[in-house]
Amino acid sequence: MQAKSPFESKVSIVHEALPEDANAQGNIHGGTIMKLMDAAAGVVSRRHCRKNVVTARVDSLEFLSPVYIGDLIIVKAVLTYTGRTSMEIKVNVESEDMIMGKITATTSAFFTMVALDENRNPSEVPPVLINSEDESRLYEAARIRVMEQRSRRLKLLQQS
Ligand SMILES: CC(C)(COP(=O)(O)OP(=O)(O)OC[C@H]1O[C@@H](n2cnc3c(N)ncnc32)[C@H](O)[C@@H]1OP(=O)(O)O)[C@@H](O)C(=O)NCCC(=O)NCCS
């Protein structure tokens, strides 16, 4: 399979935070932000492999600062790593205060998406093509994360 650059699949999604996204104090629900992040990771991974995908894992999900009704939620997602059938997507969320124009880092996480064939079995994905030092750094960090996750899963399987 032909390797593909993360540039070909990266996305930015913008959502205006509305009252139905919030609690009574006007804070946007974490679940609303997570859903937008999952959707963005889904688009990136499907663009990369051009197959259906499922979310297998979310790592290092952190809510760094609150988002309020009326803010713009800006979700940026980029492919960092590919295995045989899995892809890791880095998702960063910023909020923008529409009156002051202030942009704040809000949330970040790594999503592992697995490509599926027509029988819903894991299916091969194109390798990621690394073009820059930044992409190379993200790839190496992801590779180490994936190895650690895999050995933890194997240990859990052996214990059960
Ligand atoms: C993800 C899923 C398809 C993997 O199926 P499986 O039978 O375990 O498949 P495999 O063991 O062959 O693993 C396939 C790939 O997924 C990766 N993987 C599986 N479980 C994983 C997990 N918990 N975390 C990270 N990666 C995982 C494997 O490392 C492998 O990657 P590779 O091919 O790049 O090396 C299956 O566990 C599943 O369907 N889970 C539910 C997904 C879901 O419903 N998500 C929510 C809605 S989208």
JSON list of C-alpha atoms and ligand atoms in Angstrom, two decimals:
[
{"chain": "A", "resi": 1, "resn": "MET", "atom": "CA", "xyz": [0.00, 0.00, 0.00]},
{"chain": "A", "resi": 2, "resn": "GLN", "atom": "CA", "xyz": [1.17, 3.50, -0.86]},
{"chain": "A", "resi": 3, "resn": "ALA", "atom": "CA", "xyz": [2.22, 5.61, 2.15]},
{"chain": "A", "resi": 4, "resn": "LYS", "atom": "CA", "xyz": [0.20, 8.79, 2.73]},
{"chain": "A", "resi": 5, "resn": "SER", "atom": "CA", "xyz": [1.14, 12.07, 4.38]},
{"chain": "A", "resi": 6, "resn": "PRO", "atom": "CA", "xyz": [-0.76, 13.20, 7.53]},
{"chain": "A", "resi": 7, "resn": "PHE", "atom": "CA", "xyz": [-1.29, 16.45, 5.61]},
{"chain": "A", "resi": 8, "resn": "GLU", "atom": "CA", "xyz": [-3.76, 14.62, 3.30]},
{"chain": "A", "resi": 9, "resn": "SER", "atom": "CA", "xyz": [-6.09, 13.61, 6.15]},
{"chain": "A", "resi": 10, "resn": "LYS", "atom": "CA", "xyz": [-5.80, 16.33, 8.84]},
{"chain": "A", "resi": 11, "resn": "VAL", "atom": "CA", "xyz": [-8.95, 18.25, 9.76]},
{"chain": "A", "resi": 12, "resn": "SER", "atom": "CA", "xyz": [-10.18, 21.25, 11.74]},
{"chain": "A", "resi": 13, "resn": "ILE", "atom": "CA", "xyz": [-13.80, 21.20, 12.89]},
{"chain": "A", "resi": 14, "resn": "VAL", "atom": "CA", "xyz": [-15.53, 24.28, 14.31]},
{"chain": "A", "resi": 15, "resn": "HIS", "atom": "CA", "xyz": [-18.61, 24.11, 16.54]},
{"chain": "A", "resi": 16, "resn": "GLU", "atom": "CA", "xyz": [-20.37, 27.03, 18.23]},
{"chain": "A", "resi": 17, "resn": "ALA", "atom": "CA", "xyz": [-21.12, 26.06, 21.84]},
{"chain": "A", "resi": 18, "resn": "LEU", "atom": "CA", "xyz": [-24.89, 26.33, 22.40]},
{"chain": "A", "resi": 19, "resn": "PRO", "atom": "CA", "xyz": [-27.08, 26.12, 25.53]},
{"chain": "A", "resi": 20, "resn": "GLU", "atom": "CA", "xyz": [-27.99, 22.48, 24.79]},
{"chain": "A", "resi": 21, "resn": "ASP", "atom": "CA", "xyz": [-24.24, 21.63, 25.01]},
{"chain": "A", "resi": 22, "resn": "ALA", "atom": "CA", "xyz": [-23.97, 23.02, 28.55]},
{"chain": "A", "resi": 23, "resn": "ASN", "atom": "CA", "xyz": [-24.88, 22.48, 32.19]},
{"chain": "A", "resi": 24, "resn": "ALA", "atom": "CA", "xyz": [-26.92, 24.96, 34.25]},
{"chain": "A", "resi": 25, "resn": "GLN", "atom": "CA", "xyz": [-23.80, 27.05, 34.99]},
{"chain": "A", "resi": 26, "resn": "GLY", "atom": "CA", "xyz": [-23.04, 27.49, 31.27]},
{"chain": "A", "resi": 27, "resn": "ASN", "atom": "CA", "xyz": [-20.04, 25.12, 31.19]},
{"chain": "A", "resi": 28, "resn": "ILE", "atom": "CA", "xyz": [-19.92, 22.94, 28.08]},
{"chain": "A", "resi": 29, "resn": "HIS", "atom": "CA", "xyz": [-20.23, 19.22, 28.89]},
{"chain": "A", "resi": 30, "resn": "GLY", "atom": "CA", "xyz": [-17.04, 17.16, 28.60]},
{"chain": "A", "resi": 31, "resn": "GLY", "atom": "CA", "xyz": [-19.09, 14.60, 26.64]},
{"chain": "A", "resi": 32, "resn": "THR", "atom": "CA", "xyz": [-19.96, 17.22, 23.99]},
{"chain": "A", "resi": 33, "resn": "ILE", "atom": "CA", "xyz": [-16.26, 17.97, 23.50]},
{"chain": "A", "resi": 34, "resn": "MET", "atom": "CA", "xyz": [-15.35, 14.25, 23.48]},
{"chain": "A", "resi": 35, "resn": "LYS", "atom": "CA", "xyz": [-17.98, 13.56, 20.81]},
{"chain": "A", "resi": 36, "resn": "LEU", "atom": "CA", "xyz": [-16.52, 16.29, 18.58]},
{"chain": "A", "resi": 37, "resn": "MET", "atom": "CA", "xyz": [-13.03, 14.86, 19.16]},
{"chain": "A", "resi": 38, "resn": "ASP", "atom": "CA", "xyz": [-14.17, 11.33, 18.29]},
{"chain": "A", "resi": 39, "resn": "ALA", "atom": "CA", "xyz": [-15.87, 12.62, 15.13]},
{"chain": "A", "resi": 40, "resn": "ALA", "atom": "CA", "xyz": [-12.69, 14.46, 14.08]},
{"chain": "A", "resi": 41, "resn": "ALA", "atom": "CA", "xyz": [-10.52, 11.38, 14.72]},
{"chain": "A", "resi": 42, "resn": "GLY", "atom": "CA", "xyz": [-13.03, 9.33, 12.70]},
{"chain": "A", "resi": 43, "resn": "VAL", "atom": "CA", "xyz": [-12.81, 11.70, 9.73]},
{"chain": "A", "resi": 44, "resn": "VAL", "atom": "CA", "xyz": [-8.98, 11.73, 9.78]},
{"chain": "A", "resi": 45, "resn": "SER", "atom": "CA", "xyz": [-8.71, 7.95, 9.99]},
{"chain": "A", "resi": 46, "resn": "ARG", "atom": "CA", "xyz": [-11.34, 7.33, 7.27]},
{"chain": "A", "resi": 47, "resn": "ARG", "atom": "CA", "xyz": [-9.67, 9.88, 5.01]},
{"chain": "A", "resi": 48, "resn": "HIS", "atom": "CA", "xyz": [-6.34, 8.09, 5.54]},
{"chain": "A", "resi": 49, "resn": "CYS", "atom": "CA", "xyz": [-7.50, 4.52, 4.90]},
{"chain": "A", "resi": 50, "resn": "ARG", "atom": "CA", "xyz": [-10.74, 5.13, 2.94]},
{"chain": "A", "resi": 51, "resn": "LYS", "atom": "CA", "xyz": [-12.45, 2.37, 4.97]},
{"chain": "A", "resi": 52, "resn": "ASN", "atom": "CA", "xyz": [-14.87, 2.19, 7.86]},
{"chain": "A", "resi": 53, "resn": "VAL", "atom": "CA", "xyz": [-13.27, 2.57, 11.28]},
{"chain": "A", "resi": 54, "resn": "VAL", "atom": "CA", "xyz": [-14.04, 2.08, 14.97]},
{"chain": "A", "resi": 55, "resn": "THR", "atom": "CA", "xyz": [-12.57, 3.80, 18.00]},
{"chain": "A", "resi": 56, "resn": "ALA", "atom": "CA", "xyz": [-10.50, 1.25, 19.93]},
{"chain": "A", "resi": 57, "resn": "ARG", "atom": "CA", "xyz": [-8.92, 3.48, 22.55]},
{"chain": "A", "resi": 58, "resn": "VAL", "atom": "CA", "xyz": [-8.57, 7.02, 23.90]},
{"chain": "A", "resi": 59, "resn": "ASP", "atom": "CA", "xyz": [-5.38, 7.96, 25.75]},
{"chain": "A", "resi": 60, "resn": "SER", "atom": "CA", "xyz": [-4.28, 10.93, 27.84]},
{"chain": "A", "resi": 61, "resn": "LEU", "atom": "CA", "xyz": [-7.61, 12.76, 27.68]},
{"chain": "A", "resi": 62, "resn": "GLU", "atom": "CA", "xyz": [-7.18, 16.02, 29.58]},
{"chain": "A", "resi": 63, "resn": "PHE", "atom": "CA", "xyz": [-9.56, 18.92, 30.13]},
{"chain": "A", "resi": 64, "resn": "LEU", "atom": "CA", "xyz": [-7.21, 21.86, 30.61]},
{"chain": "A", "resi": 65, "resn": "SER", "atom": "CA", "xyz": [-9.69, 24.74, 30.78]},
{"chain": "A", "resi": 66, "resn": "PRO", "atom": "CA", "xyz": [-13.47, 25.22, 30.66]},
{"chain": "A", "resi": 67, "resn": "VAL", "atom": "CA", "xyz": [-15.54, 26.16, 27.59]},
{"chain": "A", "resi": 68, "resn": "TYR", "atom": "CA", "xyz": [-18.68, 28.32, 27.89]},
{"chain": "A", "resi": 69, "resn": "ILE", "atom": "CA", "xyz": [-21.86, 28.88, 25.90]},
{"chain": "A", "resi": 70, "resn": "GLY", "atom": "CA", "xyz": [-21.11, 31.18, 22.94]},
{"chain": "A", "resi": 71, "resn": "ASP", "atom": "CA", "xyz": [-17.46, 30.10, 22.58]},
{"chain": "A", "resi": 72, "resn": "LEU", "atom": "CA", "xyz": [-16.24, 28.52, 19.38]},
{"chain": "A", "resi": 73, "resn": "ILE", "atom": "CA", "xyz": [-14.89, 24.99, 19.89]},
{"chain": "A", "resi": 74, "resn": "ILE", "atom": "CA", "xyz": [-12.07, 24.36, 17.40]},
{"chain": "A", "resi": 75, "resn": "VAL", "atom": "CA", "xyz": [-11.06, 20.70, 17.07]},
{"chain": "A", "resi": 76, "resn": "LYS", "atom": "CA", "xyz": [-7.79, 19.93, 15.24]},
{"chain": "A", "resi": 77, "resn": "ALA", "atom": "CA", "xyz": [-6.96, 16.31, 14.45]},
{"chain": "A", "resi": 78, "resn": "VAL", "atom": "CA", "xyz": [-3.92, 14.82, 12.74]},
{"chain": "A", "resi": 79, "resn": "LEU", "atom": "CA", "xyz": [-2.63, 11.31, 12.07]},
{"chain": "A", "resi": 80, "resn": "THR", "atom": "CA", "xyz": [0.52, 10.51, 14.08]},
{"chain": "A", "resi": 81, "resn": "TYR", "atom": "CA", "xyz": [1.08, 6.78, 13.58]},
{"chain": "A", "resi": 82, "resn": "THR", "atom": "CA", "xyz": [-0.09, 3.73, 11.66]},
{"chain": "A", "resi": 83, "resn": "GLY", "atom": "CA", "xyz": [0.20, 0.07, 12.61]},
{"chain": "A", "resi": 84, "resn": "ARG", "atom": "CA", "xyz": [-1.02, -2.76, 10.38]},
{"chain": "A", "resi": 85, "resn": "THR", "atom": "CA", "xyz": [-4.73, -2.04, 10.87]},
{"chain": "A", "resi": 86, "resn": "SER", "atom": "CA", "xyz": [-4.70, 0.71, 13.51]},
{"chain": "A", "resi": 87, "resn": "MET", "atom": "CA", "xyz": [-4.07, 4.45, 13.34]},
{"chain": "A", "resi": 88, "resn": "GLU", "atom": "CA", "xyz": [-3.31, 6.94, 16.10]},
{"chain": "A", "resi": 89, "resn": "ILE", "atom": "CA", "xyz": [-4.79, 10.42, 15.82]},
{"chain": "A", "resi": 90, "resn": "LYS", "atom": "CA", "xyz": [-3.73, 13.38, 17.97]},
{"chain": "A", "resi": 91, "resn": "VAL", "atom": "CA", "xyz": [-6.69, 15.63, 18.75]},
{"chain": "A", "resi": 92, "resn": "ASN", "atom": "CA", "xyz": [-6.29, 19.13, 20.23]},
{"chain": "A", "resi": 93, "resn": "VAL", "atom": "CA", "xyz": [-9.21, 21.35, 21.13]},
{"chain": "A", "resi": 94, "resn": "GLU", "atom": "CA", "xyz": [-9.12, 25.13, 21.51]},
{"chain": "A", "resi": 95, "resn": "SER", "atom": "CA", "xyz": [-11.90, 27.46, 22.54]},
{"chain": "A", "resi": 96, "resn": "GLU", "atom": "CA", "xyz": [-12.30, 30.96, 21.15]},
{"chain": "A", "resi": 97, "resn": "ASP", "atom": "CA", "xyz": [-14.09, 33.71, 23.07]},
{"chain": "A", "resi": 98, "resn": "MET", "atom": "CA", "xyz": [-16.09, 35.34, 20.26]},
{"chain": "A", "resi": 99, "resn": "ILE", "atom": "CA", "xyz": [-16.16, 38.77, 21.93]},
{"chain": "A", "resi": 100, "resn": "MET", "atom": "CA", "xyz": [-12.55, 39.06, 23.13]},
{"chain": "A", "resi": 101, "resn": "GLY", "atom": "CA", "xyz": [-11.03, 36.87, 20.37]},
{"chain": "A", "resi": 102, "resn": "LYS", "atom": "CA", "xyz": [-9.00, 35.03, 23.03]},
{"chain": "A", "resi": 103, "resn": "ILE", "atom": "CA", "xyz": [-8.00, 31.46, 22.08]},
{"chain": "A", "resi": 104, "resn": "THR", "atom": "CA", "xyz": [-7.40, 28.95, 24.89]},
{"chain": "A", "resi": 105, "resn": "ALA", "atom": "CA", "xyz": [-6.04, 25.38, 24.75]},
{"chain": "A", "resi": 106, "resn": "THR", "atom": "CA", "xyz": [-8.91, 23.33, 26.15]},
{"chain": "A", "resi": 107, "resn": "THR", "atom": "CA", "xyz": [-8.57, 19.57, 25.66]},
{"chain": "A", "resi": 108, "resn": "SER", "atom": "CA", "xyz": [-6.22, 17.03, 24.12]},
{"chain": "A", "resi": 109, "resn": "ALA", "atom": "CA", "xyz": [-6.11, 13.26, 23.61]},
{"chain": "A", "resi": 110, "resn": "PHE", "atom": "CA", "xyz": [-4.80, 10.46, 21.42]},
{"chain": "A", "resi": 111, "resn": "PHE", "atom": "CA", "xyz": [-7.38, 8.28, 19.65]},
{"chain": "A", "resi": 112, "resn": "THR", "atom": "CA", "xyz": [-6.65, 4.79, 18.31]},
{"chain": "A", "resi": 113, "resn": "MET", "atom": "CA", "xyz": [-8.90, 3.95, 15.37]},
{"chain": "A", "resi": 114, "resn": "VAL", "atom": "CA", "xyz": [-9.02, 0.51, 13.70]},
{"chain": "A", "resi": 115, "resn": "ALA", "atom": "CA", "xyz": [-9.97, 0.07, 10.03]},
{"chain": "A", "resi": 116, "resn": "LEU", "atom": "CA", "xyz": [-12.56, -2.58, 9.24]},
{"chain": "A", "resi": 117, "resn": "ASP", "atom": "CA", "xyz": [-13.32, -4.56, 6.08]},
{"chain": "A", "resi": 118, "resn": "GLU", "atom": "CA", "xyz": [-16.81, -5.35, 4.81]},
{"chain": "A", "resi": 119, "resn": "ASN", "atom": "CA", "xyz": [-17.05, -8.25, 7.32]},
{"chain": "A", "resi": 120, "resn": "ARG", "atom": "CA", "xyz": [-16.12, -5.89, 10.19]},
{"chain": "A", "resi": 121, "resn": "ASN", "atom": "CA", "xyz": [-12.73, -7.51, 10.65]},
{"chain": "A", "resi": 122, "resn": "PRO", "atom": "CA", "xyz": [-9.58, -5.38, 11.15]},
{"chain": "A", "resi": 123, "resn": "SER", "atom": "CA", "xyz": [-8.22, -4.40, 7.74]},
{"chain": "A", "resi": 124, "resn": "GLU", "atom": "CA", "xyz": [-4.83, -3.12, 6.58]},
{"chain": "A", "resi": 125, "resn": "VAL", "atom": "CA", "xyz": [-4.19, 0.65, 6.34]},
{"chain": "A", "resi": 126, "resn": "PRO", "atom": "CA", "xyz": [-1.66, 2.61, 4.26]},
{"chain": "A", "resi": 127, "resn": "PRO", "atom": "CA", "xyz": [1.52, 3.47, 6.20]},
{"chain": "A", "resi": 128, "resn": "VAL", "atom": "CA", "xyz": [2.00, 7.07, 7.26]},
{"chain": "A", "resi": 129, "resn": "LEU", "atom": "CA", "xyz": [4.55, 9.06, 5.26]},
{"chain": "A", "resi": 130, "resn": "ILE", "atom": "CA", "xyz": [6.75, 11.14, 7.56]},
{"chain": "A", "resi": 131, "resn": "ASN", "atom": "CA", "xyz": [7.78, 14.47, 6.01]},
{"chain": "A", "resi": 132, "resn": "SER", "atom": "CA", "xyz": [9.08, 16.62, 8.86]},
{"chain": "A", "resi": 133, "resn": "GLU", "atom": "CA", "xyz": [10.94, 16.54, 12.17]},
{"chain": "A", "resi": 134, "resn": "ASP", "atom": "CA", "xyz": [7.71, 17.35, 13.99]},
{"chain": "A", "resi": 135, "resn": "GLU", "atom": "CA", "xyz": [5.89, 14.40, 12.35]},
{"chain": "A", "resi": 136, "resn": "SER", "atom": "CA", "xyz": [8.87, 12.17, 13.12]},
{"chain": "A", "resi": 137, "resn": "ARG", "atom": "CA", "xyz": [8.79, 13.18, 16.82]},
{"chain": "A", "resi": 138, "resn": "LEU", "atom": "CA", "xyz": [5.02, 12.51, 17.02]},
{"chain": "A", "resi": 139, "resn": "TYR", "atom": "CA", "xyz": [5.47, 9.15, 15.24]},
{"chain": "A", "resi": 140, "resn": "GLU", "atom": "CA", "xyz": [8.22, 7.99, 17.61]},
{"chain": "A", "resi": 141, "resn": "ALA", "atom": "CA", "xyz": [6.24, 8.99, 20.72]},
{"chain": "A", "resi": 142, "resn": "ALA", "atom": "CA", "xyz": [3.18, 7.17, 19.33]},
{"chain": "A", "resi": 143, "resn": "ARG", "atom": "CA", "xyz": [5.22, 4.06, 18.49]},
{"chain": "A", "resi": 144, "resn": "ILE", "atom": "CA", "xyz": [6.43, 3.84, 22.11]},
{"chain": "A", "resi": 145, "resn": "ARG", "atom": "CA", "xyz": [2.85, 4.40, 23.41]},
{"chain": "A", "resi": 146, "resn": "VAL", "atom": "CA", "xyz": [1.48, 1.65, 21.14]},
{"chain": "A", "resi": 147, "resn": "MET", "atom": "CA", "xyz": [4.18, -0.84, 22.26]},
{"chain": "A", "resi": 148, "resn": "GLU", "atom": "CA", "xyz": [3.43, -0.10, 25.94]},
{"chain": "A", "resi": 149, "resn": "GLN", "atom": "CA", "xyz": [-0.35, -0.43, 25.41]},
{"chain": "A", "resi": 150, "resn": "ARG", "atom": "CA", "xyz": [0.13, -3.73, 23.58]},
{"chain": "A", "resi": 151, "resn": "SER", "atom": "CA", "xyz": [2.24, -5.27, 26.32]},
{"chain": "A", "resi": 152, "resn": "ARG", "atom": "CA", "xyz": [-0.28, -4.09, 28.98]},
{"chain": "A", "resi": 153, "resn": "ARG", "atom": "CA", "xyz": [-3.15, -5.70, 26.97]},
{"chain": "A", "resi": 154, "resn": "LEU", "atom": "CA", "xyz": [-1.21, -8.95, 26.61]},
{"chain": "A", "resi": 155, "resn": "LYS", "atom": "CA", "xyz": [-0.55, -9.06, 30.38]},
{"chain": "A", "resi": 156, "resn": "LEU", "atom": "CA", "xyz": [-4.25, -8.45, 31.09]},
{"chain": "A", "resi": 157, "resn": "LEU", "atom": "CA", "xyz": [-5.22, -11.24, 28.66]},
{"chain": "A", "resi": 158, "resn": "GLN", "atom": "CA", "xyz": [-2.78, -13.65, 30.31]},
{"chain": "A", "resi": 159, "resn": "GLN", "atom": "CA", "xyz": [-4.20, -12.82, 33.76]},
{"chain": "A", "resi": 160, "resn": "SER", "atom": "CA", "xyz": [-7.84, -13.41, 32.74]},
{"chain": "B", "resi": 1, "resn": "LIG", "atom": "C1", "xyz": [-11.05, -2.56, 17.83]},
{"chain": "B", "resi": 1, "resn": "LIG", "atom": "C2", "xyz": [-11.42, -3.99, 17.45]},
{"chain": "B", "resi": 1, "resn": "LIG", "atom": "C3", "xyz": [-11.98, -4.00, 16.02]},
{"chain": "B", "resi": 1, "resn": "LIG", "atom": "C4", "xyz": [-10.11, -4.81, 17.49]},
{"chain": "B", "resi": 1, "resn": "LIG", "atom": "O1", "xyz": [-10.47, -6.12, 17.22]},
{"chain": "B", "resi": 1, "resn": "LIG", "atom": "P1", "xyz": [-9.50, -7.34, 17.59]},
{"chain": "B", "resi": 1, "resn": "LIG", "atom": "O2", "xyz": [-10.19, -8.59, 17.25]},
{"chain": "B", "resi": 1, "resn": "LIG", "atom": "O3", "xyz": [-8.95, -7.13, 18.96]},
{"chain": "B", "resi": 1, "resn": "LIG", "atom": "O4", "xyz": [-8.38, -7.16, 16.51]},
{"chain": "B", "resi": 1, "resn": "LIG", "atom": "P2", "xyz": [-6.81, -7.36, 16.61]},
{"chain": "B", "resi": 1, "resn": "LIG", "atom": "O5", "xyz": [-6.36, -8.00, 17.88]},
{"chain": "B", "resi": 1, "resn": "LIG", "atom": "O6", "xyz": [-6.43, -7.99, 15.30]},
{"chain": "B", "resi": 1, "resn": "LIG", "atom": "O7", "xyz": [-6.29, -5.86, 16.63]},
{"chain": "B", "resi": 1, "resn": "LIG", "atom": "C5", "xyz": [-6.42, -5.04, 15.50]},
{"chain": "B", "resi": 1, "resn": "LIG", "atom": "C6", "xyz": [-5.62, -3.79, 15.73]},
{"chain": "B", "resi": 1, "resn": "LIG", "atom": "O8", "xyz": [-6.26, -3.04, 16.76]},
{"chain": "B", "resi": 1, "resn": "LIG", "atom": "C7", "xyz": [-5.34, -2.75, 17.79]},
{"chain": "B", "resi": 1, "resn": "LIG", "atom": "N1", "xyz": [-6.08, -2.78, 19.03]},
{"chain": "B", "resi": 1, "resn": "LIG", "atom": "C8", "xyz": [-7.00, -3.69, 19.41]},
{"chain": "B", "resi": 1, "resn": "LIG", "atom": "N2", "xyz": [-7.49, -3.37, 20.62]},
{"chain": "B", "resi": 1, "resn": "LIG", "atom": "C9", "xyz": [-6.88, -2.23, 21.00]},
{"chain": "B", "resi": 1, "resn": "LIG", "atom": "C10", "xyz": [-6.95, -1.40, 22.14]},
{"chain": "B", "resi": 1, "resn": "LIG", "atom": "N3", "xyz": [-7.75, -1.68, 23.16]},
{"chain": "B", "resi": 1, "resn": "LIG", "atom": "N4", "xyz": [-6.17, -0.31, 22.19]},
{"chain": "B", "resi": 1, "resn": "LIG", "atom": "C11", "xyz": [-5.35, 0.02, 21.16]},
{"chain": "B", "resi": 1, "resn": "LIG", "atom": "N5", "xyz": [-5.23, -0.73, 20.03]},
{"chain": "B", "resi": 1, "resn": "LIG", "atom": "C12", "xyz": [-6.00, -1.83, 19.97]},
{"chain": "B", "resi": 1, "resn": "LIG", "atom": "C13", "xyz": [-4.30, -3.86, 17.72]},
{"chain": "B", "resi": 1, "resn": "LIG", "atom": "O9", "xyz": [-3.07, -3.44, 18.30]},
{"chain": "B", "resi": 1, "resn": "LIG", "atom": "C14", "xyz": [-4.19, -4.03, 16.22]},
{"chain": "B", "resi": 1, "resn": "LIG", "atom": "O10", "xyz": [-3.39, -3.01, 15.67]},
{"chain": "B", "resi": 1, "resn": "LIG", "atom": "P3", "xyz": [-2.37, -3.28, 14.43]},
{"chain": "B", "resi": 1, "resn": "LIG", "atom": "O11", "xyz": [-3.10, -4.11, 13.40]},
{"chain": "B", "resi": 1, "resn": "LIG", "atom": "O12", "xyz": [-2.08, -1.91, 13.92]},
{"chain": "B", "resi": 1, "resn": "LIG", "atom": "O13", "xyz": [-1.18, -3.97, 14.99]},
{"chain": "B", "resi": 1, "resn": "LIG", "atom": "C15", "xyz": [-12.47, -4.62, 18.43]},
{"chain": "B", "resi": 1, "resn": "LIG", "atom": "O14", "xyz": [-11.89, -4.70, 19.71]},
{"chain": "B", "resi": 1, "resn": "LIG", "atom": "C16", "xyz": [-13.76, -3.82, 18.50]},
{"chain": "B", "resi": 1, "resn": "LIG", "atom": "O15", "xyz": [-14.60, -3.90, 17.62]},
{"chain": "B", "resi": 1, "resn": "LIG", "atom": "N6", "xyz": [-13.94, -3.04, 19.58]},
{"chain": "B", "resi": 1, "resn": "LIG", "atom": "C17", "xyz": [-15.13, -2.23, 19.74]},
{"chain": "B", "resi": 1, "resn": "LIG", "atom": "C18", "xyz": [-15.01, -0.91, 18.96]},
{"chain": "B", "resi": 1, "resn": "LIG", "atom": "C19", "xyz": [-16.19, -0.01, 19.21]},
{"chain": "B", "resi": 1, "resn": "LIG", "atom": "O16", "xyz": [-17.31, -0.45, 19.27]},
{"chain": "B", "resi": 1, "resn": "LIG", "atom": "N7", "xyz": [-15.90, 1.31, 19.37]},
{"chain": "B", "resi": 1, "resn": "LIG", "atom": "C20", "xyz": [-16.90, 2.29, 19.73]},
{"chain": "B", "resi": 1, "resn": "LIG", "atom": "C21", "xyz": [-17.77, 2.75, 18.61]},
{"chain": "B", "resi": 1, "resn": "LIG", "atom": "S1", "xyz": [-16.89, 3.22, 17.14]}
]
